[in-house]
GROMACS .gro file of C-alpha atoms in nm:
model
  453
    1UNK     CA    1   1.338  -7.664  -5.128
    2UNK     CA    2   1.510  -7.378  -4.948
    3UNK     CA    3   1.754  -7.187  -5.165
    4UNK     CA    4   2.114  -7.195  -5.042
    5UNK     CA    5   2.286  -6.870  -5.137
    6UNK     CA    6   2.658  -6.868  -5.199
    7UNK     CA    7   2.816  -6.794  -4.861
    8UNK     CA    8   3.111  -6.607  -5.011
    9UNK     CA    9   2.886  -6.368  -5.199
   10UNK     CA   10   2.672  -6.313  -4.892
   11UNK     CA   11   2.978  -6.234  -4.679
   12UNK     CA   12   3.113  -6.005  -4.950
   13UNK     CA   13   2.779  -5.827  -4.967
   14UNK     CA   14   2.770  -5.789  -4.590
   15UNK     CA   15   3.125  -5.653  -4.575
   16UNK     CA   16   3.052  -5.412  -4.858
   17UNK     CA   17   2.742  -5.290  -4.674
   18UNK     CA   18   2.942  -5.238  -4.354
   19UNK     CA   19   3.210  -5.042  -4.541
   20UNK     CA   20   2.952  -4.825  -4.716
   21UNK     CA   21   2.650  -4.802  -4.483
   22UNK     CA   22   2.322  -4.710  -4.645
   23UNK     CA   23   2.218  -4.347  -4.636
   24UNK     CA   24   1.888  -4.325  -4.454
   25UNK     CA   25   1.772  -3.962  -4.484
   26UNK     CA   26   1.557  -3.978  -4.799
   27UNK     CA   27   1.334  -4.275  -4.712
   28UNK     CA   28   1.033  -4.172  -4.499
   29UNK     CA   29   0.972  -4.505  -4.330
   30UNK     CA   30   0.622  -4.645  -4.263
   31UNK     CA   31   0.497  -4.710  -3.908
   32UNK     CA   32   0.842  -4.623  -3.775
   33UNK     CA   33   0.986  -4.372  -3.530
   34UNK     CA   34   1.208  -4.238  -3.806
   35UNK     CA   35   1.446  -4.032  -3.593
   36UNK     CA   36   1.492  -4.313  -3.342
   37UNK     CA   37   1.557  -4.570  -3.616
   38UNK     CA   38   1.800  -4.355  -3.815
   39UNK     CA   39   2.006  -4.287  -3.504
   40UNK     CA   40   2.072  -4.665  -3.482
   41UNK     CA   41   1.956  -4.836  -3.805
   42UNK     CA   42   1.859  -5.203  -3.806
   43UNK     CA   43   1.931  -5.314  -4.162
   44UNK     CA   44   1.885  -5.660  -4.314
   45UNK     CA   45   2.089  -5.753  -4.621
   46UNK     CA   46   2.009  -6.122  -4.670
   47UNK     CA   47   1.767  -6.397  -4.570
   48UNK     CA   48   1.757  -6.776  -4.583
   49UNK     CA   49   1.528  -7.025  -4.415
   50UNK     CA   50   1.455  -6.908  -4.062
   51UNK     CA   51   1.719  -6.633  -4.051
   52UNK     CA   52   1.800  -6.284  -4.169
   53UNK     CA   53   2.155  -6.161  -4.221
   54UNK     CA   54   2.216  -5.813  -4.085
   55UNK     CA   55   2.435  -5.538  -4.223
   56UNK     CA   56   2.694  -5.615  -3.956
   57UNK     CA   57   2.705  -5.985  -4.048
   58UNK     CA   58   2.490  -6.142  -3.774
   59UNK     CA   59   2.231  -6.417  -3.832
   60UNK     CA   60   1.901  -6.315  -3.674
   61UNK     CA   61   1.628  -6.572  -3.604
   62UNK     CA   62   1.306  -6.452  -3.763
   63UNK     CA   63   1.030  -6.475  -3.502
   64UNK     CA   64   0.783  -6.270  -3.706
   65UNK     CA   65   0.787  -6.420  -4.058
   66UNK     CA   66   0.899  -6.079  -4.181
   67UNK     CA   67   0.577  -5.896  -4.108
   68UNK     CA   68   0.339  -6.192  -4.066
   69UNK     CA   69   0.396  -6.285  -4.432
   70UNK     CA   70   0.697  -6.514  -4.498
   71UNK     CA   71   0.507  -6.826  -4.394
   72UNK     CA   72   0.722  -7.071  -4.591
   73UNK     CA   73   1.053  -6.925  -4.477
   74UNK     CA   74   1.305  -6.713  -4.664
   75UNK     CA   75   1.497  -6.771  -4.984
   76UNK     CA   76   1.264  -7.020  -5.150
   77UNK     CA   77   1.417  -7.094  -5.489
   78UNK     CA   78   1.089  -7.232  -5.623
   79UNK     CA   79   0.931  -6.889  -5.581
   80UNK     CA   80   1.223  -6.684  -5.712
   81UNK     CA   81   1.259  -6.914  -6.013
   82UNK     CA   82   0.888  -6.879  -6.094
   83UNK     CA   83   0.915  -6.500  -6.068
   84UNK     CA   84   1.222  -6.493  -6.293
   85UNK     CA   85   1.055  -6.710  -6.557
   86UNK     CA   86   0.739  -6.502  -6.560
   87UNK     CA   87   0.907  -6.163  -6.572
   88UNK     CA   88   1.124  -6.274  -6.863
   89UNK     CA   89   0.824  -6.419  -7.049
   90UNK     CA   90   0.580  -6.133  -6.983
   91UNK     CA   91   0.642  -5.858  -6.730
   92UNK     CA   92   0.294  -5.706  -6.733
   93UNK     CA   93  -0.047  -5.738  -6.894
   94UNK     CA   94  -0.367  -5.554  -6.802
   95UNK     CA   95  -0.675  -5.719  -6.659
   96UNK     CA   96  -0.913  -5.436  -6.753
   97UNK     CA   97  -1.109  -5.576  -7.051
   98UNK     CA   98  -0.808  -5.801  -7.120
   99UNK     CA   99  -0.653  -6.099  -6.950
  100UNK     CA  100  -0.365  -6.341  -6.916
  101UNK     CA  101  -0.365  -6.699  -6.784
  102UNK     CA  102  -0.196  -6.664  -6.446
  103UNK     CA  103  -0.470  -6.500  -6.231
  104UNK     CA  104  -0.733  -6.741  -6.368
  105UNK     CA  105  -0.512  -7.036  -6.280
  106UNK     CA  106  -0.435  -6.889  -5.940
  107UNK     CA  107  -0.800  -6.824  -5.856
  108UNK     CA  108  -0.888  -7.185  -5.935
  109UNK     CA  109  -0.607  -7.309  -5.713
  110UNK     CA  110  -0.704  -7.080  -5.427
  111UNK     CA  111  -1.070  -7.175  -5.405
  112UNK     CA  112  -0.967  -7.534  -5.337
  113UNK     CA  113  -0.871  -7.408  -4.991
  114UNK     CA  114  -1.169  -7.181  -4.915
  115UNK     CA  115  -1.485  -7.286  -4.730
  116UNK     CA  116  -1.774  -7.419  -4.937
  117UNK     CA  117  -1.963  -7.149  -5.125
  118UNK     CA  118  -1.672  -6.901  -5.140
  119UNK     CA  119  -1.560  -6.946  -5.498
  120UNK     CA  120  -1.492  -6.597  -5.637
  121UNK     CA  121  -1.159  -6.413  -5.614
  122UNK     CA  122  -1.090  -6.042  -5.673
  123UNK     CA  123  -0.719  -5.964  -5.680
  124UNK     CA  124  -0.561  -5.661  -5.512
  125UNK     CA  125  -0.207  -5.561  -5.416
  126UNK     CA  126  -0.217  -5.547  -5.036
  127UNK     CA  127  -0.426  -5.614  -4.730
  128UNK     CA  128  -0.532  -5.250  -4.717
  129UNK     CA  129  -0.661  -5.269  -5.073
  130UNK     CA  130  -0.834  -5.598  -4.997
  131UNK     CA  131  -1.024  -5.441  -4.708
  132UNK     CA  132  -1.135  -5.134  -4.903
  133UNK     CA  133  -1.235  -5.362  -5.191
  134UNK     CA  134  -1.445  -5.584  -4.965
  135UNK     CA  135  -1.619  -5.283  -4.810
  136UNK     CA  136  -1.700  -5.142  -5.154
  137UNK     CA  137  -1.829  -5.479  -5.273
  138UNK     CA  138  -2.051  -5.500  -4.964
  139UNK     CA  139  -2.205  -5.159  -5.030
  140UNK     CA  140  -2.247  -5.227  -5.401
  141UNK     CA  141  -2.398  -5.570  -5.333
  142UNK     CA  142  -2.683  -5.428  -5.126
  143UNK     CA  143  -2.740  -5.155  -5.383
  144UNK     CA  144  -2.756  -5.416  -5.661
  145UNK     CA  145  -3.030  -5.594  -5.464
  146UNK     CA  146  -3.234  -5.278  -5.420
  147UNK     CA  147  -3.125  -5.222  -5.059
  148UNK     CA  148  -2.909  -4.913  -5.111
  149UNK     CA  149  -3.004  -4.786  -4.766
  150UNK     CA  150  -2.767  -5.045  -4.618
  151UNK     CA  151  -2.462  -4.821  -4.587
  152UNK     CA  152  -2.356  -4.859  -4.223
  153UNK     CA  153  -2.034  -5.053  -4.151
  154UNK     CA  154  -1.946  -5.217  -3.819
  155UNK     CA  155  -1.589  -5.282  -3.703
  156UNK     CA  156  -1.442  -5.361  -3.366
  157UNK     CA  157  -1.225  -5.185  -3.111
  158UNK     CA  158  -0.854  -5.268  -3.148
  159UNK     CA  159  -0.916  -5.409  -3.493
  160UNK     CA  160  -0.663  -5.343  -3.769
  161UNK     CA  161  -0.784  -5.337  -4.128
  162UNK     CA  162  -0.503  -5.163  -4.312
  163UNK     CA  163  -0.447  -4.798  -4.385
  164UNK     CA  164  -0.695  -4.704  -4.658
  165UNK     CA  165  -0.970  -4.464  -4.557
  166UNK     CA  166  -1.215  -4.752  -4.539
  167UNK     CA  167  -0.977  -4.963  -4.333
  168UNK     CA  168  -0.890  -4.696  -4.079
  169UNK     CA  169  -1.258  -4.609  -4.043
  170UNK     CA  170  -1.372  -4.962  -3.955
  171UNK     CA  171  -1.046  -5.025  -3.770
  172UNK     CA  172  -1.035  -4.973  -3.398
  173UNK     CA  173  -0.683  -4.835  -3.346
  174UNK     CA  174  -0.717  -4.465  -3.274
  175UNK     CA  175  -0.358  -4.375  -3.361
  176UNK     CA  176  -0.415  -4.500  -3.715
  177UNK     CA  177  -0.689  -4.246  -3.782
  178UNK     CA  178  -0.673  -3.951  -3.544
  179UNK     CA  179  -0.446  -3.744  -3.771
  180UNK     CA  180  -0.655  -3.799  -4.083
  181UNK     CA  181  -0.995  -3.649  -4.016
  182UNK     CA  182  -1.332  -3.811  -3.964
  183UNK     CA  183  -1.302  -4.099  -4.212
  184UNK     CA  184  -1.615  -4.271  -4.340
  185UNK     CA  185  -1.952  -4.174  -4.201
  186UNK     CA  186  -2.186  -4.431  -4.052
  187UNK     CA  187  -1.928  -4.653  -3.885
  188UNK     CA  188  -1.969  -4.812  -3.541
  189UNK     CA  189  -1.743  -5.038  -3.337
  190UNK     CA  190  -1.813  -5.337  -3.117
  191UNK     CA  191  -1.600  -5.391  -2.809
  192UNK     CA  192  -1.281  -5.597  -2.835
  193UNK     CA  193  -1.254  -5.938  -2.671
  194UNK     CA  194  -0.938  -5.891  -2.463
  195UNK     CA  195  -1.069  -5.957  -2.111
  196UNK     CA  196  -0.863  -5.980  -1.789
  197UNK     CA  197  -1.046  -6.295  -1.679
  198UNK     CA  198  -0.900  -6.474  -1.983
  199UNK     CA  199  -0.536  -6.406  -1.891
  200UNK     CA  200  -0.296  -6.692  -1.970
  201UNK     CA  201  -0.555  -6.884  -2.170
  202UNK     CA  202  -0.415  -7.158  -2.389
  203UNK     CA  203  -0.586  -7.132  -2.724
  204UNK     CA  204  -0.933  -6.982  -2.737
  205UNK     CA  205  -1.045  -6.819  -2.411
  206UNK     CA  206  -1.359  -6.921  -2.224
  207UNK     CA  207  -1.514  -6.582  -2.148
  208UNK     CA  208  -1.656  -6.313  -2.372
  209UNK     CA  209  -1.885  -6.473  -2.631
  210UNK     CA  210  -2.164  -6.253  -2.494
  211UNK     CA  211  -1.985  -5.947  -2.635
  212UNK     CA  212  -2.167  -6.026  -2.960
  213UNK     CA  213  -2.458  -5.849  -2.791
  214UNK     CA  214  -2.290  -5.524  -2.899
  215UNK     CA  215  -2.409  -5.594  -3.252
  216UNK     CA  216  -2.761  -5.663  -3.127
  217UNK     CA  217  -2.762  -5.321  -2.960
  218UNK     CA  218  -2.644  -5.153  -3.281
  219UNK     CA  219  -2.917  -5.331  -3.476
  220UNK     CA  220  -3.173  -5.210  -3.223
  221UNK     CA  221  -3.033  -4.856  -3.242
  222UNK     CA  222  -2.990  -4.815  -3.618
  223UNK     CA  223  -3.211  -5.087  -3.767
  224UNK     CA  224  -3.068  -5.390  -3.944
  225UNK     CA  225  -3.193  -5.249  -4.273
  226UNK     CA  226  -2.923  -4.977  -4.253
  227UNK     CA  227  -2.625  -5.207  -4.188
  228UNK     CA  228  -2.425  -5.335  -4.483
  229UNK     CA  229  -2.148  -5.538  -4.323
  230UNK     CA  230  -1.955  -5.635  -4.012
  231UNK     CA  231  -1.580  -5.678  -4.046
  232UNK     CA  232  -1.360  -5.850  -3.786
  233UNK     CA  233  -1.025  -6.021  -3.770
  234UNK     CA  234  -1.087  -6.380  -3.654
  235UNK     CA  235  -0.767  -6.329  -3.453
  236UNK     CA  236  -0.668  -5.965  -3.413
  237UNK     CA  237  -0.296  -5.958  -3.487
  238UNK     CA  238  -0.160  -5.605  -3.500
  239UNK     CA  239  -0.330  -5.503  -3.176
  240UNK     CA  240  -0.140  -5.773  -2.990
  241UNK     CA  241  -0.295  -6.114  -3.072
  242UNK     CA  242  -0.650  -6.090  -2.941
  243UNK     CA  243  -0.833  -6.421  -2.966
  244UNK     CA  244  -1.204  -6.482  -3.018
  245UNK     CA  245  -1.373  -6.637  -2.713
  246UNK     CA  246  -1.521  -6.981  -2.766
  247UNK     CA  247  -1.852  -6.946  -2.952
  248UNK     CA  248  -1.803  -6.578  -3.034
  249UNK     CA  249  -1.753  -6.608  -3.409
  250UNK     CA  250  -2.032  -6.866  -3.438
  251UNK     CA  251  -2.278  -6.633  -3.266
  252UNK     CA  252  -2.162  -6.340  -3.478
  253UNK     CA  253  -2.225  -6.547  -3.790
  254UNK     CA  254  -2.575  -6.644  -3.674
  255UNK     CA  255  -2.667  -6.286  -3.593
  256UNK     CA  256  -2.542  -6.135  -3.918
  257UNK     CA  257  -2.712  -6.402  -4.127
  258UNK     CA  258  -3.038  -6.356  -3.937
  259UNK     CA  259  -3.045  -5.985  -4.025
  260UNK     CA  260  -2.910  -5.998  -4.380
  261UNK     CA  261  -2.580  -5.833  -4.284
  262UNK     CA  262  -2.265  -5.942  -4.464
  263UNK     CA  263  -1.987  -6.084  -4.248
  264UNK     CA  264  -1.629  -6.011  -4.359
  265UNK     CA  265  -1.332  -6.191  -4.205
  266UNK     CA  266  -1.005  -6.000  -4.235
  267UNK     CA  267  -0.766  -6.291  -4.284
  268UNK     CA  268  -0.464  -6.092  -4.397
  269UNK     CA  269  -0.273  -6.229  -4.097
  270UNK     CA  270  -0.458  -6.554  -4.023
  271UNK     CA  271  -0.468  -6.674  -4.384
  272UNK     CA  272  -0.240  -6.931  -4.546
  273UNK     CA  273  -0.167  -7.164  -4.259
  274UNK     CA  274  -0.095  -6.928  -3.973
  275UNK     CA  275  -0.360  -7.092  -3.750
  276UNK     CA  276  -0.315  -7.448  -3.877
  277UNK     CA  277  -0.569  -7.447  -4.159
  278UNK     CA  278  -0.573  -7.256  -4.488
  279UNK     CA  279  -0.783  -6.987  -4.319
  280UNK     CA  280  -0.920  -6.914  -3.974
  281UNK     CA  281  -1.266  -6.969  -4.125
  282UNK     CA  282  -1.165  -7.332  -4.179
  283UNK     CA  283  -1.006  -7.363  -3.835
  284UNK     CA  284  -1.306  -7.224  -3.645
  285UNK     CA  285  -1.574  -7.377  -3.869
  286UNK     CA  286  -1.734  -7.039  -3.945
  287UNK     CA  287  -1.794  -6.938  -4.306
  288UNK     CA  288  -1.811  -6.562  -4.363
  289UNK     CA  289  -1.944  -6.395  -4.678
  290UNK     CA  290  -1.609  -6.246  -4.773
  291UNK     CA  291  -1.247  -6.289  -4.666
  292UNK     CA  292  -0.966  -6.039  -4.718
  293UNK     CA  293  -0.614  -6.173  -4.767
  294UNK     CA  294  -0.259  -6.073  -4.865
  295UNK     CA  295   0.078  -6.137  -4.688
  296UNK     CA  296   0.118  -6.517  -4.700
  297UNK     CA  297  -0.044  -6.532  -5.043
  298UNK     CA  298   0.297  -6.483  -5.206
  299UNK     CA  299   0.516  -6.560  -4.903
  300UNK     CA  300   0.593  -6.187  -4.898
  301UNK     CA  301   0.793  -6.214  -5.223
  302UNK     CA  302   0.577  -5.987  -5.442
  303UNK     CA  303   0.296  -5.757  -5.316
  304UNK     CA  304  -0.044  -5.917  -5.376
  305UNK     CA  305  -0.380  -5.945  -5.205
  306UNK     CA  306  -0.712  -6.112  -5.274
  307UNK     CA  307  -1.074  -6.082  -5.167
  308UNK     CA  308  -1.268  -6.407  -5.156
  309UNK     CA  309  -1.641  -6.364  -5.204
  310UNK     CA  310  -1.937  -6.597  -5.171
  311UNK     CA  311  -2.100  -6.701  -5.496
  312UNK     CA  312  -2.427  -6.525  -5.411
  313UNK     CA  313  -2.246  -6.191  -5.375
  314UNK     CA  314  -2.081  -6.222  -5.717
  315UNK     CA  315  -2.402  -6.345  -5.878
  316UNK     CA  316  -2.600  -6.044  -5.754
  317UNK     CA  317  -2.396  -5.828  -5.992
  318UNK     CA  318  -2.436  -6.054  -6.296
  319UNK     CA  319  -2.759  -5.905  -6.431
  320UNK     CA  320  -2.842  -5.659  -6.705
  321UNK     CA  321  -2.672  -5.634  -7.046
  322UNK     CA  322  -2.361  -5.851  -7.076
  323UNK     CA  323  -2.165  -5.560  -7.225
  324UNK     CA  324  -2.198  -5.349  -6.908
  325UNK     CA  325  -1.923  -5.345  -6.646
  326UNK     CA  326  -2.076  -5.499  -6.334
  327UNK     CA  327  -1.839  -5.353  -6.071
  328UNK     CA  328  -1.660  -5.023  -6.128
  329UNK     CA  329  -1.358  -5.108  -5.920
  330UNK     CA  330  -1.008  -5.247  -5.971
  331UNK     CA  331  -0.636  -5.173  -5.971
  332UNK     CA  332  -0.376  -5.142  -6.245
  333UNK     CA  333  -0.194  -5.438  -6.092
  334UNK     CA  334  -0.494  -5.660  -6.006
  335UNK     CA  335  -0.380  -6.011  -6.095
  336UNK     CA  336  -0.031  -5.896  -6.193
  337UNK     CA  337   0.139  -6.182  -6.382
  338UNK     CA  338   0.459  -6.180  -6.175
  339UNK     CA  339   0.269  -6.165  -5.846
  340UNK     CA  340   0.042  -6.446  -5.963
  341UNK     CA  341   0.346  -6.656  -6.052
  342UNK     CA  342   0.485  -6.600  -5.703
  343UNK     CA  343   0.152  -6.696  -5.548
  344UNK     CA  344   0.123  -7.015  -5.753
  345UNK     CA  345   0.475  -7.118  -5.652
  346UNK     CA  346   0.394  -7.037  -5.288
  347UNK     CA  347   0.085  -7.259  -5.303
  348UNK     CA  348   0.304  -7.538  -5.442
  349UNK     CA  349   0.526  -7.517  -5.134
  350UNK     CA  350   0.235  -7.502  -4.889
  351UNK     CA  351   0.070  -7.804  -5.048
  352UNK     CA  352   0.376  -8.018  -5.123
  353UNK     CA  353   0.540  -7.963  -4.784
  354UNK     CA  354   0.214  -7.983  -4.586
  355UNK     CA  355   0.288  -7.658  -4.405
  356UNK     CA  356  -0.071  -7.596  -4.295
  357UNK     CA  357  -0.080  -7.940  -4.132
  358UNK     CA  358   0.267  -7.884  -3.990
  359UNK     CA  359   0.140  -7.577  -3.806
  360UNK     CA  360  -0.119  -7.787  -3.626
  361UNK     CA  361   0.146  -8.044  -3.537
  362UNK     CA  362   0.379  -7.777  -3.398
  363UNK     CA  363   0.106  -7.586  -3.214
  364UNK     CA  364   0.136  -7.783  -2.885
  365UNK     CA  365   0.514  -7.738  -2.884
  366UNK     CA  366   0.476  -7.366  -2.951
  367UNK     CA  367   0.206  -7.332  -2.685
  368UNK     CA  368   0.405  -7.512  -2.416
  369UNK     CA  369   0.719  -7.309  -2.485
  370UNK     CA  370   0.528  -6.983  -2.492
  371UNK     CA  371   0.342  -7.048  -2.167
  372UNK     CA  372   0.669  -7.161  -2.013
  373UNK     CA  373   0.737  -6.787  -1.976
  374UNK     CA  374   0.453  -6.754  -1.727
  375UNK     CA  375   0.602  -6.633  -1.400
  376UNK     CA  376   0.877  -6.435  -1.571
  377UNK     CA  377   0.883  -6.091  -1.414
  378UNK     CA  378   0.684  -5.819  -1.595
  379UNK     CA  379   0.473  -6.081  -1.783
  380UNK     CA  380   0.100  -6.017  -1.726
  381UNK     CA  381  -0.057  -6.233  -1.999
  382UNK     CA  382   0.026  -6.491  -2.266
  383UNK     CA  383  -0.195  -6.569  -2.568
  384UNK     CA  384  -0.160  -6.820  -2.850
  385UNK     CA  385  -0.326  -7.001  -3.141
  386UNK     CA  386  -0.159  -7.192  -3.425
  387UNK     CA  387   0.187  -7.040  -3.469
  388UNK     CA  388   0.089  -6.701  -3.329
  389UNK     CA  389   0.188  -6.590  -2.983
  390UNK     CA  390   0.185  -6.282  -2.764
  391UNK     CA  391   0.354  -6.192  -2.437
  392UNK     CA  392   0.187  -5.893  -2.272
  393UNK     CA  393   0.414  -5.700  -2.037
  394UNK     CA  394   0.341  -5.468  -1.750
  395UNK     CA  395   0.370  -5.107  -1.864
  396UNK     CA  396   0.642  -4.881  -1.733
  397UNK     CA  397   0.619  -4.502  -1.695
  398UNK     CA  398   0.561  -4.458  -2.071
  399UNK     CA  399   0.330  -4.706  -2.244
  400UNK     CA  400   0.528  -4.913  -2.493
  401UNK     CA  401   0.868  -4.837  -2.341
  402UNK     CA  402   0.922  -5.183  -2.192
  403UNK     CA  403   0.798  -5.352  -2.509
  404UNK     CA  404   1.044  -5.156  -2.720
  405UNK     CA  405   1.332  -5.236  -2.484
  406UNK     CA  406   1.258  -5.608  -2.514
  407UNK     CA  407   1.240  -5.584  -2.894
  408UNK     CA  408   1.567  -5.387  -2.899
  409UNK     CA  409   1.744  -5.635  -2.668
  410UNK     CA  410   1.627  -5.936  -2.872
  411UNK     CA  411   1.759  -5.787  -3.194
  412UNK     CA  412   2.096  -5.650  -3.082
  413UNK     CA  413   2.191  -5.893  -2.805
  414UNK     CA  414   1.981  -6.201  -2.869
  415UNK     CA  415   1.998  -6.215  -3.250
  416UNK     CA  416   1.624  -6.268  -3.274
  417UNK     CA  417   1.351  -6.064  -3.437
  418UNK     CA  418   1.023  -6.017  -3.249
  419UNK     CA  419   0.761  -5.746  -3.286
  420UNK     CA  420   0.649  -5.498  -3.022
  421UNK     CA  421   0.304  -5.347  -3.038
  422UNK     CA  422   0.286  -5.126  -2.735
  423UNK     CA  423   0.390  -5.343  -2.442
  424UNK     CA  424   0.291  -5.664  -2.616
  425UNK     CA  425   0.555  -5.878  -2.784
  426UNK     CA  426   0.394  -6.051  -3.083
  427UNK     CA  427   0.545  -6.347  -3.264
  428UNK     CA  428   0.450  -6.531  -3.581
  429UNK     CA  429   0.748  -6.733  -3.703
  430UNK     CA  430   0.770  -6.897  -4.044
  431UNK     CA  431   0.576  -7.224  -4.045
  432UNK     CA  432   0.902  -7.415  -4.099
  433UNK     CA  433   1.028  -7.338  -3.747
  434UNK     CA  434   1.155  -7.641  -3.553
  435UNK     CA  435   1.155  -7.725  -3.182
  436UNK     CA  436   1.513  -7.615  -3.123
  437UNK     CA  437   1.443  -7.279  -3.284
  438UNK     CA  438   1.128  -7.236  -3.074
  439UNK     CA  439   1.336  -7.301  -2.761
  440UNK     CA  440   1.600  -7.055  -2.881
  441UNK     CA  441   1.341  -6.787  -2.947
  442UNK     CA  442   1.176  -6.828  -2.605
  443UNK     CA  443   1.509  -6.835  -2.423
  444UNK     CA  444   1.614  -6.515  -2.596
  445UNK     CA  445   1.283  -6.352  -2.515
  446UNK     CA  446   1.298  -6.454  -2.147
  447UNK     CA  447   1.648  -6.310  -2.113
  448UNK     CA  448   1.541  -5.986  -2.279
  449UNK     CA  449   1.233  -5.947  -2.058
  450UNK     CA  450   1.430  -6.012  -1.739
  451UNK     CA  451   1.694  -5.759  -1.851
  452UNK     CA  452   1.444  -5.472  -1.861
  453UNK     CA  453   1.380  -5.243  -1.565
   0.00000   0.00000   0.00000
């Protein structure tokens, strides 16, 4: 059940924050225009259910599930209680040559939701770490099979795979890598699937499955025997909700399997009910060889990620003397007991409240409300799947300026949180959102769009 904080303490906290505003100079904020933010800070001091409480005492409707991660809504007592119990019982234990029960229990629970044949879990601490882990496993897998020449990695334009050197290399967002050198060698990118002929599609678009031919051209150019893996987001989130055309992922799966290339789905955003099934792989009926996850794994409460791998990948390492470490990779906090406790409690909520199924039930309501904004001035495209939505706006003189103005207006005047990525407004509300809140969010967004020049 949703935790109900004491209103008096929350109001006292808010008033105290207003009297003594936080100093902002020392914190170098991630993915933020620091000078712009610190001139007019947007600070949250509390959260419950579908809402944040701001420093100035307003309740703000959360249209983004935090950062695509608070799928079960805020302030879940079941999660915080599990965290408190675990941290008081045992705050930390290593998983290098040692162990503790929680990650083993969690892995067994998780694979009940994965597609058939994906039964191995490697724990990380974030989506970025999950991606770099999956890429390393892919390279090591081919080497373990005597195909060490398979070192080439294929990503996709406008893909986002975190901020590690592996992730920014296979990612297709130039701003994420242009300041950091060349990145990994031997990386190519397929074209993205955002096509003008698919504008205002409801659900998966009709056109673009033939873009899979990009991989065929790369195979012809480099030779399949040099390619280790292809990594794609089933639904590209951070670039502005770019959907796979009908048949695209199926054809990509067929082509990679035909040539012995591993297929990795980056499900950091689409995982844990966001598209109406546990994972997009389940929703689209396409089983990759690995899936990267994080975010909704713990409902955003404690940092944690996981890589799901097919049995045959894991088994390829399990040869040689039993005393030899099979994969020289891992993190100090892989399978952290407190994070695992949060994840187990989060799974309880997903399963007991049927939140994955609820997403499918709410999808038509969400879709109709979202596409009800068609015809609003400045709106050039609308995209949706599950409880993900995007409103693409016409650019003004500076790319991203209109998107930021809409975001700003929603927060300060509409008491709603949306996300701007360039001139696209992206939304991914907690899976507990109701019809009235969907209407409120869309009404706020329409007013904000119409208020921009």
